[in-house]
Amino acid sequence: MLETFANLAHGFAVALSPGVLLYAFLGCLVGTLVGVLPGVGPLAGISLLLPATFGLDATRAIVMLAGIYYGAMYGGSTTSILMRIPGEAASVMTCIDGYAMARKGRAGAALAIAAVGSYIAGTASVVALMFLAPPLAHFALRFGPPEYFALLVLGLLVLAYMSTGSMLRALAMAVLGLLLGMVGIDQMSGFFRFAYGVVELGDGIGVVPVAVGLFGLSEIMLTAGAAVPQEVIKPRLRELLPSRREWREAWWPIWRGTWLGFLIGIIPGSAHIISSFVSYAVERKLSRHPEEFGKGAVAGVAGPESANNSATSGAFVPMLALGVPSGPIPAVMLAAMMVHGVSPGPLLIRQQPDLFWGFIASMYVGNVVLLILNLPLVGLFVNVLRIPYPLLYPAILTFSIIGVYAVNNSVVDVWIMLATGLLGYVLRKLDFETAPIVLGLVLAPMLELSLRQSLAMSDGHYAIFVTRPISAVLLGAALVLVLLGLRPLISRGLDWRARLALAEKGEPS
Amino acid sequence: MTVDRVAGVALGALALFVLVESRKLPLGTLHNPGPAYMPVVLALTMLGFAAALVAFGGRAPHVATVGWRDWRHTAAILGAGAFAALALERLGFRLTVALLLLVLVGVVERRHPLTAVAYAVAMALGTFFLFNTILRVPLPRGPFGL
């Protein structure tokens, strides 16, 4: 315990140095803008802005990218409340009651509750991250290739199980991502696979062009054709203070959302999206006035907003401690860390304490920065939404091209972005989730290497995966998930994923 | 034909393509996998999922119900992106982006020509200054150092 606080003090010394603080502030500011803009979610935002961090040292770069991540999570709530447009998917639930509050003239109060709830959730979940990640990393030192293989298989299955809609579709998309990850030089034999003479594909298909294509480009393709001017409710600064009754109604949902979000965040999957749905359902169930939900219930804003911000920190636990991303956003963060020569995993905390504890401390600082930034500047951010989309999307396309090209100075990456953009557009039209593709792409090399190393260790005997206790338990859990996933095929009823998918579309289940 | 069945057929075709292409690489053995081993395992898994999508996809929405009315914008964005990929290292960043924005804003979105020109030039110069000069991200220059 004392050691943790000593490390944290060291982290604050790093995070509060003017250079790092400036980049935390910049990250939060840009992230909020990214979250406010429809069509640029946190994933595309981090990918696009990765080249902007190339000139920085690893600590500043990671602090800035993390600032973009949670800034985008905050910013997403602004458009949800003021326009009924979720800036990113996790803010879908905030649209319902947040916009209803805005229509009643309580837009400022809704924004303040969302910001304070996010601040409390963000801060509390960083405390949990701080205490959970080091022991988990210590435990993970026992992991060898068979355990990593089992963990990665479990991670992919959990992601598929936690996806909205059909598990079968999600698994097919994860395998598509794994297949894309097979392109390039085979790490063990040096053979070129599926490169067709394109030298740039030797290092494999990059996660940045795929993420920007699937999430950024496909979004502007879907939105540009359907651009309809939206009414923007502009709150006044003096309306930002919620009433005493509103604070009372928000208090417990904020704390429930915080813990729920953190726990869901650790589990692989689109945690920040699922956590906001679960929190909304829990609040409605616990409320004495469930009939108010959908008509401007304060708990309907406080719970989901806290949950999705808390899940953001939760998602960093497996990434920092195990080096295994739990979803597409941590996967891109992991890729970004690798670009800067940082390898997250059990040894990170021991080998690079400056970076780890500086990062943790910067999350505390970032939450304060966001609280200070979001409320007074809400009017400024809202003005961004007044830019007509026909002028906005060409600019987003330009940033996409810069972001993707600059990672490797390669036009091949721009072509990959265009191809995956078209793929994402078609898949989203057909209602397929694209997040498992990104995770599959990132995990493919790790999965293949751990499988082949395990077989080399066991002299080719597959029993190694079930005779080692940790890997046997992880694979057992994976099997349980497969069986749970098969249940709706047998019962032919709507399971929770199908109901969630209907809720996302605004249809009754 | 439902969306699941269309997707199942497409993913199945991709899996078959991977299986055929993997024949060019050593497969190895079950106990000592070669470079083609993992792609083959994944392609076979994908084939299984594709078959399941076709088999159980009868209740999914019909593909004709999917709206494709935004295809013009999609084609324009893809075309602009393809132009950028071809021109970026030949014409340089500023010229490429200015032409790309001019076409998207002036032709596709039918904004006033002066607005389109002003927007295209300002964005091309502004983004170059921001990324290349301030953030030191090297962006390609074309003829005459543009």
XYZ file of C-alpha atoms in Angstrom:
655
model
C 0.000 0.000 0.000
C 2.720 2.456 1.090
C 4.779 1.472 -1.940
C 1.795 2.235 -4.192
C 1.437 5.723 -2.731
C 5.176 6.343 -3.032
C 4.983 5.275 -6.690
C 1.954 7.485 -7.224
C 3.816 10.468 -5.733
C 6.591 9.759 -8.223
C 3.929 9.570 -10.977
C 2.552 12.972 -9.972
C 6.041 14.428 -10.141
C 6.127 13.254 -13.766
C 2.517 14.189 -14.633
C 2.687 17.667 -13.104
C 5.881 18.643 -14.912
C 4.919 21.483 -17.280
C 5.762 19.528 -20.452
C 3.575 16.528 -19.576
C 0.789 18.711 -18.159
C 0.641 20.701 -21.407
C 0.192 17.520 -23.482
C -2.438 16.162 -21.063
C -4.332 19.443 -21.532
C -3.907 19.356 -25.324
C -5.042 15.714 -25.448
C -8.159 16.483 -23.392
C -8.988 19.522 -25.543
C -8.546 17.697 -28.856
C -10.294 14.613 -27.443
C -13.328 16.664 -26.435
C -13.496 18.097 -29.957
C -13.172 14.578 -31.376
C -15.992 13.399 -29.121
C -18.210 16.327 -30.105
C -17.758 15.807 -33.855
C -20.162 13.250 -35.245
C -18.244 10.668 -37.266
C -14.971 10.846 -35.346
C -15.147 8.591 -32.312
C -12.303 7.950 -29.853
C -10.916 5.093 -31.939
C -10.589 7.036 -35.182
C -9.520 10.109 -33.187
C -6.589 8.336 -31.516
C -5.580 6.723 -34.826
C -5.726 10.021 -36.707
C -3.738 11.927 -34.137
C -1.085 9.276 -33.553
C 1.354 10.897 -36.045
C 1.058 14.173 -34.133
C 2.811 12.437 -31.200
C 5.782 11.148 -33.208
C 7.983 14.062 -32.190
C 7.308 13.463 -28.466
C 8.924 11.123 -25.944
C 6.921 8.025 -24.971
C 5.490 9.429 -21.699
C 4.149 12.643 -23.274
C 2.818 10.744 -26.279
C 0.913 8.175 -24.194
C -0.405 10.857 -21.820
C -1.678 12.875 -24.801
C -3.305 9.845 -26.466
C -4.971 8.837 -23.190
C -6.222 12.437 -22.873
C -7.752 12.153 -26.344
C -9.417 8.886 -25.296
C -11.177 10.127 -22.194
C -11.704 13.597 -23.668
C -13.651 11.929 -26.470
C -15.714 10.007 -23.927
C -16.630 13.315 -22.205
C -17.255 15.133 -25.485
C -19.645 12.472 -26.750
C -22.148 13.422 -24.058
C -22.379 17.045 -25.266
C -23.880 16.182 -28.651
C -26.111 13.554 -27.032
C -27.631 16.082 -24.644
C -27.841 19.075 -26.973
C -28.655 17.440 -30.319
C -29.736 13.872 -29.606
C -26.729 12.740 -31.695
C -24.338 10.463 -29.873
C -20.798 11.782 -30.551
C -19.717 8.173 -30.049
C -21.554 4.892 -29.444
C -21.210 4.878 -25.649
C -23.330 8.041 -25.442
C -26.407 6.455 -27.040
C -28.174 6.042 -23.687
C -27.388 9.635 -22.667
C -29.348 10.803 -25.713
C -32.608 9.530 -24.283
C -32.874 11.379 -20.982
C -30.167 13.978 -21.622
C -31.984 15.376 -24.644
C -35.332 15.146 -22.823
C -33.821 17.241 -19.997
C -32.514 19.742 -22.594
C -35.997 20.054 -24.125
C -37.308 20.897 -20.647
C -34.766 23.736 -20.354
C -32.339 21.743 -18.172
C -29.583 21.307 -20.776
C -27.015 23.011 -18.542
C -27.908 20.828 -15.564
C -27.700 17.682 -17.712
C -24.258 18.710 -18.992
C -23.058 19.501 -15.460
C -24.309 16.169 -14.095
C -22.669 14.326 -16.994
C -19.389 16.183 -16.422
C -19.330 15.761 -12.626
C -20.444 12.119 -12.918
C -17.691 11.490 -15.453
C -15.172 13.226 -13.190
C -16.108 11.133 -10.135
C -16.198 7.927 -12.182
C -12.939 8.719 -13.937
C -11.127 9.498 -10.684
C -12.525 6.563 -8.677
C -11.772 4.106 -11.447
C -8.166 5.328 -11.698
C -7.820 4.527 -7.970
C -9.094 1.009 -8.707
C -6.766 0.715 -11.730
C -3.832 1.805 -9.580
C -4.433 -0.946 -7.023
C -5.480 -3.692 -9.441
C -2.950 -3.437 -12.292
C 0.299 -4.080 -10.324
C -0.865 -7.322 -8.572
C -2.399 -8.545 -11.838
C 0.881 -7.866 -13.641
C 2.725 -9.739 -10.875
C 0.386 -12.719 -11.310
C 0.829 -12.576 -15.100
C 4.564 -13.229 -14.692
C 3.505 -16.881 -14.270
C 2.055 -16.824 -17.790
C 3.883 -18.739 -20.504
C 2.859 -19.157 -24.162
C 0.050 -21.708 -23.405
C -1.538 -19.329 -20.868
C -1.290 -16.401 -23.282
C -2.828 -18.498 -26.051
C -5.750 -19.483 -23.773
C -6.157 -15.878 -22.600
C -6.283 -14.566 -26.172
C -8.829 -17.218 -27.211
C -10.937 -16.326 -24.158
C -10.579 -12.602 -24.925
C -11.868 -13.025 -28.475
C -14.783 -15.182 -27.310
C -15.732 -12.716 -24.557
C -15.632 -9.887 -27.096
C -17.924 -11.860 -29.414
C -20.241 -12.782 -26.533
C -20.415 -9.194 -25.282
C -21.110 -7.771 -28.735
C -24.567 -6.527 -29.506
C -26.400 -8.713 -32.023
C -25.457 -12.249 -33.019
C -22.396 -13.963 -31.495
C -21.934 -15.894 -34.724
C -21.588 -12.662 -36.723
C -19.153 -11.225 -34.169
C -17.028 -14.380 -34.241
C -16.974 -14.336 -38.057
C -15.736 -10.725 -37.899
C -13.060 -11.644 -35.315
C -11.809 -14.437 -37.610
C -11.798 -11.972 -40.519
C -9.540 -9.717 -38.399
C -7.297 -12.677 -37.523
C -7.020 -13.549 -41.236
C -6.015 -9.956 -42.039
C -3.400 -10.333 -39.306
C -1.847 -13.246 -41.227
C -0.622 -10.912 -43.988
C 3.116 -10.194 -43.833
C 6.309 -11.975 -42.823
C 5.805 -15.101 -40.691
C 7.651 -14.391 -37.439
C 9.002 -17.924 -37.017
C 9.950 -18.978 -40.556
C 10.459 -15.658 -42.362
C 8.082 -16.603 -45.212
C 6.150 -13.757 -46.892
C 2.428 -14.499 -46.609
C -0.276 -13.005 -48.858
C 1.876 -9.944 -49.662
C 1.765 -10.351 -53.495
C 5.016 -8.474 -53.980
C 3.966 -5.407 -51.993
C 7.040 -4.796 -49.845
C 5.141 -2.492 -47.468
C 2.966 -5.444 -46.448
C 6.008 -7.248 -45.023
C 5.291 -5.832 -41.559
C 1.647 -6.801 -41.925
C -1.502 -4.707 -42.254
C -1.301 -1.785 -39.824
C -3.957 -1.317 -37.181
C -4.146 2.454 -37.769
C -5.334 2.389 -41.434
C -7.777 -0.414 -40.603
C -9.189 1.423 -37.567
C -9.495 4.738 -39.443
C -11.099 2.976 -42.412
C -13.560 0.878 -40.426
C -14.546 3.555 -37.928
C -13.742 6.974 -39.404
C -14.126 6.665 -43.166
C -17.146 4.353 -43.068
C -18.863 6.774 -40.673
C -18.421 9.761 -42.998
C -19.634 7.635 -45.920
C -22.784 6.809 -43.965
C -23.317 10.331 -42.628
C -22.369 12.477 -45.652
C -25.233 11.135 -47.738
C -27.782 11.686 -45.005
C -26.676 15.077 -43.699
C -29.699 16.878 -42.295
C -29.242 20.125 -40.362
C -29.945 19.452 -36.701
C -31.310 21.822 -34.124
C -28.628 22.662 -31.522
C -29.784 23.687 -28.047
C -27.309 26.220 -26.659
C -27.250 26.316 -22.842
C -26.452 29.502 -20.926
C -23.603 29.474 -18.420
C -25.858 30.410 -15.489
C -28.070 27.380 -16.214
C -25.168 25.002 -15.638
C -25.818 24.507 -11.930
C -28.165 21.593 -11.187
C -30.752 22.061 -8.424
C -30.384 20.374 -5.038
C -33.024 17.798 -6.016
C -31.123 16.987 -9.234
C -27.854 16.464 -7.308
C -29.654 14.154 -4.869
C -31.101 12.112 -7.738
C -27.724 11.903 -9.457
C -25.539 10.926 -6.462
C -26.145 7.150 -6.137
C -26.503 6.501 -9.890
C -23.055 8.117 -10.321
C -21.461 5.714 -7.798
C -23.343 2.670 -9.074
C -22.340 3.580 -12.637
C -18.727 4.025 -11.526
C -18.310 0.510 -10.083
C -20.444 -1.175 -12.712
C -18.502 0.546 -15.480
C -15.103 -0.354 -14.037
C -15.993 -4.029 -13.615
C -17.452 -4.259 -17.116
C -14.470 -2.313 -18.483
C -12.020 -5.010 -17.400
C -13.927 -7.633 -19.414
C -13.000 -7.742 -23.112
C -15.571 -6.287 -25.457
C -16.924 -2.864 -26.317
C -17.041 -2.291 -22.571
C -17.745 1.426 -22.511
C -20.789 0.918 -24.754
C -22.165 -2.081 -22.862
C -21.570 -0.469 -19.457
C -23.769 2.510 -20.338
C -26.586 0.190 -21.473
C -26.318 -1.958 -18.332
C -26.174 1.103 -16.075
C -29.293 2.582 -17.709
C -31.172 -0.712 -17.235
C -30.057 -0.967 -13.585
C -31.085 2.616 -12.810
C -34.489 2.120 -14.373
C -34.974 -1.072 -12.386
C -33.936 0.567 -9.078
C -35.816 3.832 -9.619
C -38.936 4.661 -7.607
C -40.199 6.469 -10.709
C -39.303 4.271 -13.700
C -41.988 6.069 -15.724
C -39.729 9.180 -15.760
C -37.068 7.355 -17.801
C -37.172 8.580 -21.376
C -38.752 11.853 -20.234
C -35.714 13.474 -18.616
C -34.757 11.310 -15.610
C -31.562 12.603 -13.973
C -30.452 9.032 -13.159
C -30.708 8.195 -16.880
C -27.894 10.690 -17.536
C -25.804 10.285 -14.364
C -25.574 6.468 -14.402
C -24.620 5.759 -18.039
C -22.236 8.734 -18.291
C -20.370 7.639 -15.144
C -20.343 4.022 -16.309
C -18.850 4.708 -19.729
C -16.072 6.885 -18.300
C -15.270 4.373 -15.604
C -15.131 1.576 -18.193
C -12.487 3.603 -20.029
C -10.082 3.164 -17.097
C -11.172 -0.427 -16.519
C -10.172 -1.264 -20.088
C -6.607 -0.157 -19.314
C -6.183 -2.850 -16.616
C -5.648 -5.882 -18.915
C -3.778 -3.726 -21.435
C -1.215 -2.373 -18.966
C -0.917 -5.442 -16.752
C -1.081 -8.254 -19.309
C -0.278 -6.507 -22.582
C -3.570 -7.862 -23.930
C -6.049 -5.276 -25.237
C -9.639 -5.860 -24.171
C -11.252 -4.004 -27.074
C -10.522 -2.048 -30.241
C -9.621 1.216 -28.465
C -7.074 -0.354 -26.086
C -5.820 -2.280 -29.158
C -5.059 0.988 -30.953
C -3.529 2.397 -27.742
C -1.350 -0.703 -27.546
C -0.258 -0.215 -31.170
C 0.471 3.444 -30.390
C 2.593 2.455 -27.376
C 4.544 0.015 -29.539
C 5.190 2.774 -32.102
C 6.844 4.673 -29.239
C 8.919 1.649 -28.217
C 6.841 0.781 -25.141
C 5.710 -2.839 -24.663
C 2.801 -3.037 -22.216
C 2.736 -6.223 -20.164
C 3.759 -7.634 -16.813
C 7.239 -6.117 -17.001
C 6.119 -2.575 -17.895
C 5.553 -1.484 -14.284
C 8.968 -2.797 -13.216
C 10.985 -1.651 -16.237
C 9.353 1.702 -16.975
C 7.914 3.000 -13.683
C 8.148 6.612 -14.909
C 5.834 5.869 -17.789
C 3.383 3.656 -15.873
C 2.961 5.839 -12.793
C 3.182 9.050 -14.815
C 0.355 7.695 -16.963
C -1.760 6.806 -13.888
C -1.168 10.236 -12.328
C -1.920 11.961 -15.630
C -5.331 10.284 -15.613
C -6.139 12.017 -12.311
C -4.901 15.287 -13.750
C -6.784 14.688 -17.003
C -10.067 14.251 -15.152
C -9.611 17.605 -13.412
C -8.634 19.252 -16.718
C -11.748 17.854 -18.386
C -14.026 19.099 -15.626
C -12.527 22.578 -15.873
C -12.567 22.471 -19.670
C -15.951 20.979 -20.378
C -18.368 23.143 -18.471
C -17.203 26.714 -19.199
C -16.286 25.928 -22.797
C -19.416 24.016 -23.680
C -20.697 26.955 -25.770
C -17.478 26.911 -27.797
C -17.667 23.174 -28.443
C -21.310 23.507 -29.468
C -20.281 25.983 -32.166
C -18.272 23.227 -33.853
C -21.573 21.472 -34.444
C -22.795 24.473 -36.419
C -20.225 23.841 -39.173
C -22.227 22.348 -42.067
C -21.410 18.679 -42.574
C -20.657 19.158 -46.313
C -17.686 21.299 -45.179
C -16.818 19.159 -42.173
C -16.495 15.735 -43.775
C -13.935 16.766 -46.443
C -11.813 18.104 -43.565
C -12.192 14.816 -41.649
C -11.174 12.949 -44.822
C -8.067 15.151 -45.101
C -7.109 14.446 -41.468
C -7.691 10.726 -42.082
C -5.307 10.764 -45.040
C -2.641 12.669 -43.080
C -3.021 10.402 -40.045
C -2.806 7.194 -42.009
C -0.034 8.284 -44.406
C 2.207 9.726 -41.702
C 2.523 6.529 -39.627
C 4.802 4.845 -42.194
C 5.022 7.515 -44.938
C 3.288 5.003 -47.176
C 0.444 5.385 -49.677
C -0.182 1.636 -49.314
C -1.682 2.485 -45.923
C -3.989 5.036 -47.607
C -5.190 2.289 -49.974
C -5.742 -0.041 -47.001
C -7.772 2.709 -45.295
C -9.934 3.118 -48.417
C -10.491 -0.643 -48.760
C -11.390 -1.094 -45.087
C -13.550 2.046 -45.251
C -15.613 0.456 -48.009
C -15.674 -2.841 -46.093
C -16.839 -1.053 -42.935
C -19.524 0.828 -44.885
C -20.938 -2.404 -46.346
C -20.685 -4.305 -43.043
C -22.438 -1.553 -41.119
C -25.180 -1.428 -43.737
C -25.611 -5.178 -43.213
C -25.604 -4.676 -39.410
C -22.299 -6.444 -38.727
C -20.051 -5.149 -35.919
C -16.623 -4.020 -37.060
C -14.869 -3.801 -33.648
C -13.927 -7.534 -33.568
C -12.023 -7.082 -36.862
C -9.642 -4.573 -35.264
C -9.112 -6.722 -32.172
C -8.560 -9.828 -34.320
C -5.986 -7.963 -36.415
C -4.021 -6.900 -33.323
C -4.220 -10.264 -31.582
C -3.395 -12.429 -34.645
C 0.428 -12.315 -34.379
C 0.323 -12.872 -30.585
C -2.141 -15.753 -30.979
C -0.100 -17.505 -33.671
C 3.219 -17.023 -31.893
C 1.896 -18.310 -28.562
C 0.335 -21.366 -30.258
C 3.529 -22.279 -32.076
C 5.766 -21.585 -29.061
C 3.459 -23.746 -26.899
C 3.750 -26.608 -29.377
C 7.508 -26.194 -29.527
C 7.585 -26.368 -25.694
C 5.477 -29.532 -25.559
C 7.162 -31.287 -28.457
C 3.964 -30.955 -30.470
C 1.508 -32.182 -27.823
C -1.748 -30.190 -27.656
C -2.370 -31.522 -24.144
C -0.154 -28.672 -22.866
C -3.197 -26.375 -23.041
C -5.252 -28.495 -20.655
C -2.580 -29.874 -18.348
C -1.392 -26.450 -17.172
C -3.939 -25.175 -14.610
C -4.202 -21.488 -15.623
C -4.606 -22.255 -19.312
C -7.092 -25.083 -18.547
C -9.254 -22.713 -16.458
C -9.152 -20.016 -19.166
C -10.063 -22.495 -21.916
C -12.828 -23.932 -19.695
C -14.284 -20.428 -19.357
C -14.056 -20.054 -23.145
C -16.002 -23.287 -23.597
C -18.731 -22.069 -21.214
C -19.060 -18.905 -23.311
C -19.408 -20.915 -26.513
C -22.191 -22.951 -24.908
C -23.915 -19.788 -23.651
C -23.641 -18.333 -27.136
C -25.297 -21.402 -28.639
C -28.320 -21.092 -26.326
C -30.331 -18.604 -28.438
C -29.939 -20.881 -31.470
C -31.603 -23.654 -29.486
C -34.215 -21.640 -27.557
C -34.946 -19.338 -30.549
C -35.785 -16.525 -28.131
C -34.237 -13.069 -27.835
C -31.179 -13.135 -25.580
C -29.723 -10.008 -23.942
C -27.521 -9.240 -26.950
C -30.470 -9.216 -29.334
C -32.419 -6.972 -26.938
C -29.414 -4.638 -26.669
C -29.174 -4.432 -30.472
C -32.868 -3.486 -30.645
C -32.396 -0.865 -27.919
C -29.466 0.631 -29.863
C -31.752 1.029 -32.865
C -34.481 2.468 -30.663
C -36.853 -0.427 -31.316
C -38.922 -2.102 -28.580
C -37.784 -5.649 -27.684
C -31.584 -13.594 -50.027
C -31.040 -12.349 -46.455
C -28.087 -10.225 -45.291
C -26.680 -13.122 -43.237
C -26.750 -15.416 -46.244
C -25.082 -12.824 -48.510
C -22.393 -12.301 -45.859
C -22.050 -16.077 -45.388
C -21.439 -16.600 -49.126
C -18.904 -13.730 -49.287
C -16.995 -14.915 -46.183
C -17.065 -18.502 -47.489
C -15.553 -17.334 -50.797
C -12.825 -15.472 -48.888
C -12.073 -18.588 -46.820
C -11.753 -20.700 -49.996
C -9.435 -18.083 -51.518
C -7.199 -18.215 -48.411
C -7.154 -22.026 -48.545
C -6.088 -21.976 -52.208
C -3.418 -19.312 -51.637
C -2.081 -21.126 -48.549
C -1.057 -24.036 -50.784
C 1.904 -21.908 -51.909
C 3.336 -22.045 -48.362
C 4.625 -24.975 -46.280
C 1.823 -26.290 -44.065
C 4.058 -28.170 -41.613
C 2.504 -30.823 -39.411
C 0.036 -30.812 -36.530
C 2.963 -31.114 -34.122
C 5.242 -28.680 -35.921
C 3.125 -26.067 -37.719
C 4.509 -24.202 -40.725
C 3.671 -20.693 -42.000
C 0.481 -21.894 -43.737
C -0.860 -23.690 -40.669
C -2.579 -20.799 -38.892
C -4.104 -19.276 -42.078
C -5.520 -22.731 -42.962
C -6.961 -23.229 -39.464
C -8.515 -19.746 -39.580
C -9.867 -20.245 -43.109
C -11.479 -23.540 -42.076
C -12.983 -21.835 -38.997
C -14.255 -19.043 -41.234
C -15.744 -21.618 -43.600
C -17.603 -23.130 -40.639
C -18.963 -19.722 -39.566
C -19.926 -18.921 -43.158
C -21.854 -22.206 -43.423
C -23.590 -21.458 -40.095
C -24.530 -17.956 -41.307
C -26.069 -19.442 -44.455
C -27.822 -22.213 -42.496
C -29.230 -20.088 -39.652
C -29.541 -16.789 -41.551
C -33.021 -17.365 -42.945
C -34.663 -15.052 -40.402
C -32.301 -12.095 -40.928
C -33.561 -9.003 -42.831
C -33.802 -9.296 -46.612
C -30.900 -7.682 -48.453
C -33.343 -5.596 -50.538
C -34.436 -3.780 -47.353
C -30.949 -2.273 -46.911
C -30.936 1.325 -48.144
C -28.087 2.251 -50.492
C -29.315 5.759 -51.390
C -26.086 7.335 -50.125
C -23.967 5.450 -52.681
C -23.169 8.628 -54.647
C -21.489 10.246 -51.654
C -19.726 6.998 -50.857
C -18.389 6.744 -54.424
C -17.281 10.394 -54.346
C -15.447 9.963 -51.020
C -13.764 6.769 -52.232
C -12.855 8.412 -55.544
C -11.378 11.411 -53.734
C -9.413 9.083 -51.454
C -8.118 7.078 -54.414
C -7.038 10.319 -56.118
C -5.180 11.306 -52.949
C -3.417 7.932 -52.778
C -2.295 8.267 -56.408
C -1.354 11.952 -56.294
C 0.091 12.432 -52.796
C 3.698 11.560 -53.648
C 3.505 12.904 -57.217
C 1.837 16.298 -56.728
C 2.749 16.820 -53.086
C 0.464 17.201 -50.070
C -0.712 20.783 -50.558
C -1.685 20.468 -54.217
C -3.343 17.073 -53.707
C -5.418 18.204 -50.741
C -6.396 21.481 -52.440
C -7.651 19.599 -55.538
C -9.399 16.944 -53.423
C -11.270 19.545 -51.352
C -12.087 21.641 -54.397
C -13.814 18.670 -56.033
C -15.612 17.505 -52.875
C -16.818 20.960 -51.757
C -17.298 22.588 -55.175
C -18.525 19.709 -57.332
C -19.996 17.065 -55.005
C -21.485 19.464 -52.437
C -22.170 22.218 -55.006
C -20.969 25.094 -52.831
C -20.223 28.496 -54.395
C -16.962 28.273 -56.439
C -15.332 31.070 -54.402
C -16.218 29.324 -51.134
C -14.835 26.049 -52.496
C -11.554 27.642 -53.645
C -11.071 29.582 -50.412
C -11.860 26.527 -48.285
C -9.612 24.215 -50.311
C -6.609 26.564 -50.289
C -6.984 27.480 -46.611
C -7.311 23.852 -45.516
C -4.421 22.636 -47.679
C -2.052 25.339 -46.419
C -3.374 25.253 -42.841
C -3.077 21.483 -42.354
C 0.392 21.481 -43.973
C 1.533 24.232 -41.612
C 0.024 22.481 -38.572
C 1.377 19.004 -39.243
C 4.553 19.613 -41.235
C 5.820 22.816 -39.653
C 4.482 22.771 -36.089
C 4.101 19.049 -35.329
C 7.069 18.044 -37.556
C 5.209 15.258 -39.333
C 6.982 15.010 -42.725
C 4.443 15.435 -45.549
C 5.356 14.937 -49.221
C 6.262 17.905 -51.426
C 5.552 17.945 -55.134
C 6.889 19.899 -58.115
C 8.336 23.346 -57.295
C 8.482 22.324 -53.612
C 4.695 22.606 -53.264
